[in-house]
Short mmCIF file of C-alpha atoms and ligand atoms in Angstrom, two decimals:
data_model
loop_
_atom_site.label_atom_id
_atom_site.label_comp_id
_atom_site.label_asym_id
_atom_site.label_seq_id
_atom_site.Cartn_x
_atom_site.Cartn_y
_atom_site.Cartn_z
CA MET A 105 119.42 102.09 107.76
CA ALA A 106 119.89 100.07 110.82
CA TYR A 107 117.38 97.29 110.92
CA GLU A 108 115.56 96.39 114.52
CA MET A 109 113.06 93.92 112.96
CA ILE A 110 114.57 91.87 110.56
CA LEU A 111 118.55 90.70 110.16
CA ALA A 112 119.88 91.08 106.80
CA GLU A 113 123.10 89.52 105.83
CA THR A 114 124.99 87.87 102.95
CA HIS A 115 126.24 84.67 102.04
CA GLY A 116 128.54 84.94 99.22
CA PRO A 117 126.51 85.95 96.21
CA THR A 118 123.30 85.12 98.17
CA ALA A 119 121.40 87.57 100.48
CA VAL A 120 119.46 86.18 103.51
CA ILE A 121 116.51 88.27 105.13
CA ARG A 122 115.56 87.07 108.28
CA LEU A 123 111.99 88.52 109.69
CA ASN A 124 113.10 88.97 113.37
CA ARG A 125 110.23 89.92 115.68
CA PRO A 126 110.01 86.39 117.61
CA LYS A 127 107.90 87.58 120.32
CA ALA A 128 104.93 88.56 118.09
CA LEU A 129 105.74 85.39 115.82
CA ASN A 130 107.12 87.77 113.51
CA ALA A 131 103.92 89.57 112.71
CA LEU A 132 104.09 91.82 109.67
CA CYS A 133 103.95 95.39 111.21
CA ASP A 134 104.47 98.81 109.17
CA GLN A 135 108.05 99.19 110.53
CA LEU A 136 108.96 95.44 109.60
CA MET A 137 107.51 96.02 106.35
CA ALA A 138 109.47 99.22 105.56
CA GLU A 139 112.62 97.54 106.66
CA LEU A 140 112.09 94.55 104.47
CA GLY A 141 111.29 96.75 101.51
CA GLU A 142 114.33 98.79 102.05
CA ALA A 143 116.63 95.37 102.38
CA LEU A 144 115.32 93.98 99.24
CA ARG A 145 115.48 97.21 97.31
CA GLY A 146 119.31 97.12 98.30
CA TYR A 147 120.16 93.53 97.56
CA ASP A 148 118.20 93.87 94.20
CA ALA A 149 120.74 97.15 93.28
CA ASP A 150 123.71 95.50 94.56
CA ASP A 151 125.92 93.92 92.01
CA ALA A 152 127.31 91.29 94.20
CA ILE A 153 124.04 89.64 94.78
CA PHE A 154 122.47 87.11 92.47
CA SER A 155 119.46 86.01 94.89
CA ILE A 156 117.52 86.74 98.11
CA ILE A 157 116.33 84.36 100.49
CA LEU A 158 113.40 85.58 102.93
CA THR A 159 112.91 83.57 105.99
CA GLY A 160 111.73 83.66 109.48
CA SER A 161 112.21 81.42 112.54
CA GLU A 162 111.95 77.79 113.07
CA LYS A 163 108.57 78.59 114.84
CA ALA A 164 106.85 81.11 112.18
CA PHE A 165 107.97 82.72 108.84
CA ALA A 166 105.29 85.28 109.95
CA ALA A 167 102.26 84.69 111.56
CA GLY A 168 100.36 87.44 109.48
CA ALA A 169 99.81 91.27 109.44
CA ASP A 170 100.01 92.65 112.76
CA ILE A 171 96.40 92.33 114.15
CA LYS A 172 97.15 94.63 117.07
CA GLU A 173 98.54 97.51 114.85
CA MET A 174 95.36 97.13 112.54
CA LYS A 175 92.76 96.42 115.10
CA ASP A 176 91.76 100.33 115.51
CA ARG A 177 92.24 101.61 111.98
CA VAL A 178 89.34 103.35 110.10
CA PHE A 179 88.71 103.06 106.57
CA PRO A 180 89.52 105.90 105.07
CA ASP A 181 93.16 105.77 106.83
CA VAL A 182 93.28 102.07 105.63
CA TYR A 183 92.24 103.27 102.03
CA LEU A 184 94.30 106.47 101.71
CA ASN A 185 97.38 105.28 103.44
CA ASP A 186 97.11 102.00 101.58
CA PHE A 187 99.58 100.30 104.03
CA ILE A 188 99.53 97.14 101.74
CA ALA A 189 100.60 98.74 98.64
CA LYS A 190 103.89 98.81 100.42
CA TRP A 191 104.45 95.25 100.73
CA GLU A 192 104.16 94.74 96.93
CA VAL A 193 107.91 95.77 96.73
CA VAL A 194 108.69 91.87 97.01
CA THR A 195 106.96 91.56 93.66
CA THR A 196 109.05 94.52 91.88
CA ILE A 197 112.40 92.72 92.72
CA ARG A 198 114.14 91.51 89.55
CA LYS A 199 116.46 89.00 91.49
CA PRO A 200 115.10 85.80 92.42
CA VAL A 201 113.46 85.95 95.85
CA ILE A 202 113.10 82.38 97.85
CA ALA A 203 110.76 82.16 100.54
CA ALA A 204 112.02 79.54 102.99
CA VAL A 205 109.15 78.74 105.32
CA ALA A 206 109.39 77.03 108.50
CA GLY A 207 106.44 77.14 110.94
CA PHE A 208 103.61 79.48 110.64
CA ALA A 209 102.84 81.30 107.37
CA LEU A 210 99.34 82.36 107.70
CA GLY A 211 97.53 85.33 106.62
CA GLY A 212 99.73 88.42 105.24
CA GLY A 213 102.65 85.76 106.17
CA CYS A 214 101.11 83.22 103.64
CA GLU A 215 100.85 86.27 101.08
CA LEU A 216 104.26 87.37 101.42
CA ALA A 217 105.44 83.90 100.96
CA MET A 218 103.42 83.74 97.82
CA MET A 219 104.76 87.01 96.28
CA CYS A 220 108.09 85.48 96.22
CA ASP A 221 109.03 83.53 93.30
CA PHE A 222 108.85 80.22 95.08
CA ILE A 223 108.18 78.70 98.59
CA LEU A 224 110.82 76.01 99.84
CA ALA A 225 108.80 74.53 103.04
CA ALA A 226 110.37 72.97 106.36
CA GLU A 227 108.31 69.75 107.41
CA ASN A 228 107.02 71.81 110.09
CA ALA A 229 105.44 74.52 108.15
CA LYS A 230 101.91 75.39 108.33
CA PHE A 231 100.09 77.77 105.66
CA GLY A 232 96.71 79.34 106.04
CA GLN A 233 94.52 82.47 105.27
CA PRO A 234 92.65 82.48 108.76
CA GLU A 235 91.49 86.30 108.16
CA ILE A 236 87.90 85.05 107.98
CA ASN A 237 88.06 84.37 112.08
CA LEU A 238 88.80 88.10 112.33
CA GLY A 239 86.16 89.24 110.62
CA VAL A 240 88.02 90.01 107.50
CA ILE A 241 89.53 88.51 104.41
CA PRO A 242 93.14 88.27 102.94
CA GLY A 243 93.96 91.73 101.90
CA ALA A 244 97.68 91.03 100.28
CA GLY A 245 96.66 89.05 97.41
CA GLY A 246 95.70 85.68 99.28
CA THR A 247 92.45 85.19 97.36
CA GLN A 248 94.18 85.56 94.36
CA ARG A 249 97.60 83.98 94.48
CA LEU A 250 96.46 81.16 96.47
CA THR A 251 93.62 80.23 94.07
CA ARG A 252 96.06 80.26 91.36
CA ALA A 253 98.64 78.28 93.17
CA VAL A 254 96.32 75.55 94.30
CA GLY A 255 92.70 75.69 92.83
CA LYS A 256 89.76 76.85 93.34
CA ALA A 257 88.38 73.81 95.42
CA LYS A 258 91.29 74.33 98.34
CA ALA A 259 91.84 78.07 98.10
CA MET A 260 88.08 78.53 98.83
CA GLU A 261 87.92 76.29 101.97
CA LEU A 262 91.05 77.75 103.26
CA VAL A 263 89.75 81.22 102.75
CA LEU A 264 86.44 80.43 103.85
CA THR A 265 87.21 78.37 107.04
CA GLY A 266 90.68 79.60 108.06
CA ARG A 267 91.87 75.96 108.35
CA PHE A 268 95.90 75.60 108.20
CA MET A 269 97.73 73.25 105.44
CA ASP A 270 100.72 71.22 106.63
CA ALA A 271 103.95 71.24 104.59
CA ALA A 272 102.72 67.94 102.77
CA GLU A 273 99.44 69.22 101.93
CA ALA A 274 100.72 72.08 100.29
CA GLU A 275 103.48 70.43 98.39
CA ARG A 276 100.86 68.31 96.99
CA ALA A 277 98.50 71.14 96.46
CA GLY A 278 101.31 72.85 94.42
CA LEU A 279 101.92 75.88 96.83
CA VAL A 280 105.51 74.88 97.61
CA SER A 281 108.34 73.62 95.46
CA ARG A 282 109.53 71.00 97.77
CA ILE A 283 109.82 70.08 101.58
CA VAL A 284 112.83 69.77 103.17
CA PRO A 285 113.93 68.86 106.82
CA THR A 286 113.21 71.72 109.20
CA GLU A 287 116.92 71.64 110.61
CA THR A 288 118.28 72.02 106.94
CA LEU A 289 115.79 74.59 105.60
CA LEU A 290 118.28 77.51 105.56
CA GLU A 291 121.20 75.09 104.03
CA GLU A 292 119.08 74.07 101.39
CA ALA A 293 117.96 77.46 100.35
CA LEU A 294 121.54 78.73 100.20
CA LYS A 295 122.37 75.81 97.95
CA VAL A 296 119.67 77.04 95.55
CA GLY A 297 121.48 80.50 95.92
CA GLU A 298 124.79 78.81 94.97
CA LYS A 299 123.34 77.38 91.49
CA LEU A 300 121.52 80.75 90.81
CA ALA A 301 124.88 82.58 91.46
CA SER A 302 126.42 79.91 88.66
CA LEU A 303 124.07 81.34 85.99
CA SER A 304 123.36 83.91 83.27
CA ARG A 305 122.00 86.77 85.13
CA PRO A 306 120.03 88.12 82.00
CA ALA A 307 118.60 84.67 81.32
CA THR A 308 117.47 84.26 85.08
CA ALA A 309 115.73 87.74 85.06
CA MET A 310 114.03 86.76 81.64
CA ALA A 311 113.16 83.35 82.97
CA LYS A 312 111.43 84.92 86.03
CA GLU A 313 109.75 87.40 83.95
CA ALA A 314 108.38 84.68 81.72
CA VAL A 315 106.78 82.36 84.26
CA ASN A 316 105.46 85.21 85.95
CA ARG A 317 103.90 86.45 82.95
CA ALA A 318 101.86 83.22 82.82
CA PHE A 319 100.03 84.81 85.42
CA GLU A 320 99.06 87.92 83.64
CA SER A 321 98.18 87.14 80.24
CA THR A 322 96.56 84.36 77.98
CA LEU A 323 98.44 81.62 76.72
CA ALA A 324 98.84 83.01 73.45
CA GLU A 325 100.54 85.98 74.55
CA GLY A 326 102.63 84.66 77.21
CA ILE A 327 104.10 81.97 74.47
CA ARG A 328 104.82 85.18 72.40
CA PHE A 329 106.33 87.11 75.25
CA GLU A 330 108.52 83.76 75.88
CA ARG A 331 109.59 83.60 72.25
CA ARG A 332 110.81 86.83 72.00
CA LEU A 333 112.74 86.74 75.21
CA PHE A 334 114.31 83.30 74.17
CA GLN A 335 115.15 84.72 70.69
CA GLY A 336 116.46 87.97 72.70
CA LEU A 337 118.85 86.08 74.72
CA PHE A 338 120.87 85.13 71.59
CA ALA A 339 122.07 88.66 71.42
CA THR A 340 124.05 87.85 74.47
CA ALA A 341 127.28 86.60 75.36
CA ASP A 342 125.87 84.28 78.06
CA GLN A 343 124.08 82.38 75.02
CA LYS A 344 127.21 81.73 73.04
CA GLU A 345 129.05 80.80 75.93
CA GLY A 346 126.60 78.40 77.62
CA MET A 347 125.99 76.57 74.44
CA SER A 348 129.59 76.66 73.55
CA ALA A 349 130.61 75.11 77.01
CA PHE A 350 128.16 72.51 76.28
CA ALA A 351 129.84 71.72 73.14
CA GLU A 352 133.03 71.82 74.43
CA LYS A 353 132.24 69.83 77.77
CA ARG A 354 133.60 72.14 79.94
CA PRO A 355 131.76 74.46 82.60
CA ALA A 356 130.15 77.64 81.44
CA GLN A 357 131.78 81.20 82.84
CA PHE A 358 129.04 83.53 82.24
CA THR A 359 129.90 87.09 81.88
CA HIS A 360 126.32 88.43 82.65
CA GLY A 361 126.23 90.30 79.20
C1 LIG B 219 100.11 90.27 116.03
C2 LIG B 219 100.50 88.25 116.75
C3 LIG B 219 100.18 87.79 115.57
C4 LIG B 219 99.46 88.65 114.52
C5 LIG B 219 100.70 86.08 116.71
N1 LIG B 219 101.01 87.40 117.56
N2 LIG B 219 100.22 86.47 115.81
N3 LIG B 219 100.23 89.47 117.14
N4 LIG B 219 99.48 89.92 114.82
N5 LIG B 219 98.98 88.13 113.66
C6 LIG B 219 101.44 87.39 118.97
C7 LIG B 219 100.63 86.97 119.99
O1 LIG B 219 99.46 87.60 120.33
C8 LIG B 219 101.28 86.44 121.18
O2 LIG B 219 101.85 88.03 122.06
C9 LIG B 219 102.67 86.05 120.39
O3 LIG B 219 102.75 86.52 119.24
C10 LIG B 219 102.65 84.34 120.56
O4 LIG B 219 101.10 84.22 120.09
P1 LIG B 219 100.49 82.83 120.70
O5 LIG B 219 99.36 83.09 120.21
O6 LIG B 219 100.51 82.84 122.12
O7 LIG B 219 101.26 81.71 120.17
P2 LIG B 219 100.44 80.06 119.67
O8 LIG B 219 99.54 79.81 121.16
O9 LIG B 219 101.93 79.58 119.43
O10 LIG B 219 99.89 80.44 118.75
C11 LIG B 219 100.39 80.64 117.17
C12 LIG B 219 99.23 80.84 116.15
C13 LIG B 219 98.59 82.24 116.63
C14 LIG B 219 98.33 79.81 115.95
C15 LIG B 219 99.71 81.49 115.00
O11 LIG B 219 99.52 83.26 117.32
C16 LIG B 219 97.47 82.76 115.95
O12 LIG B 219 96.35 82.25 115.70
N6 LIG B 219 97.90 84.30 115.29
C17 LIG B 219 96.90 85.03 114.31
C18 LIG B 219 97.15 84.38 113.20
C19 LIG B 219 96.13 85.32 112.08
O13 LIG B 219 95.01 85.48 112.57
N7 LIG B 219 97.02 85.76 110.97
C20 LIG B 219 96.09 86.91 110.05
C21 LIG B 219 96.27 88.11 110.76
S1 LIG B 219 95.58 89.05 109.74
P3 LIG B 219 101.64 88.18 123.28
O14 LIG B 219 102.06 89.55 123.59
O15 LIG B 219 100.50 87.55 123.81
O16 LIG B 219 102.61 87.00 123.83
C22 LIG B 219 96.24 89.28 108.03
C23 LIG B 219 95.64 90.05 106.97
C24 LIG B 219 96.88 90.48 105.97
O17 LIG B 219 97.51 88.64 107.98
C25 LIG B 219 96.17 91.49 104.81
C26 LIG B 219 97.28 92.34 104.34
C27 LIG B 219 97.88 93.18 105.08
#
């Protein structure tokens, strides 16, 4: 598929998907989301790729779902076609997906970033759920993921008032893993990609699954799940290699088995 609204390229073991609708601040229309889903699925299936970076421009990660495309939609269409269901591809990817966010991440843009495994924020990043100004509410997980990420008080304020949070506030609140200079955002994300590519694939996939399980289960169930995965890793060659390499004071060479 030739993409029109995203740019997809690989940097060694890391795929970079750049949302690319600059005139609309990367508003997330159906075509863009279809292209994004296809690119994500393709890289997830590609053995040469270890992780995926999702980014936008310096001005906007994404300013939300495309309001102009949505405005005349009626309930039966929105309900039956459930266009938001297609966005959830992001949450089904088994490789790490890093959101590298500069500029606006608003509405569906913030929700898309929150569907990724973690968010690296540029100093100029701005996060918000301004749907209330449009007479609606977040519809792609914003009320749930933002609340889990930053707690009720801040999530409620942002969702009720539409106020934007800058990168510093987002970091204090725990929405982003860290802040980097805007000019080096991609470089920093690619460094994470390099690190991820040096690690064991099964351990990486299980680590991702286990952390995600924390949001879907009780503490006791989550811990039981983690324990089984941890024990299961002792069946892998990568566990033998990783621990032997440590003991022998040499770098590990994982074979992903
Ligand atoms: C469609 C959008 C858009 C959007 C910006 N544009 N955001 N088009 N949908 N979400 C378009 C503008 O219409 C404009 O097009 C161009 O991008 C540049 O935007 P400006 O407003 O001129 O830029 P600026 O003055 O810098 O303001 C930036 C902004 C503002 C603060 C981000 O654009 C804004 O408030 N955007 C909407 C943010 C929002 O409400 N997001 C939530 C959407 S609802 P023209 O043609 O005039 O140049 C949502 C629900 C998700 O996301 C639910 C799940 C699907």
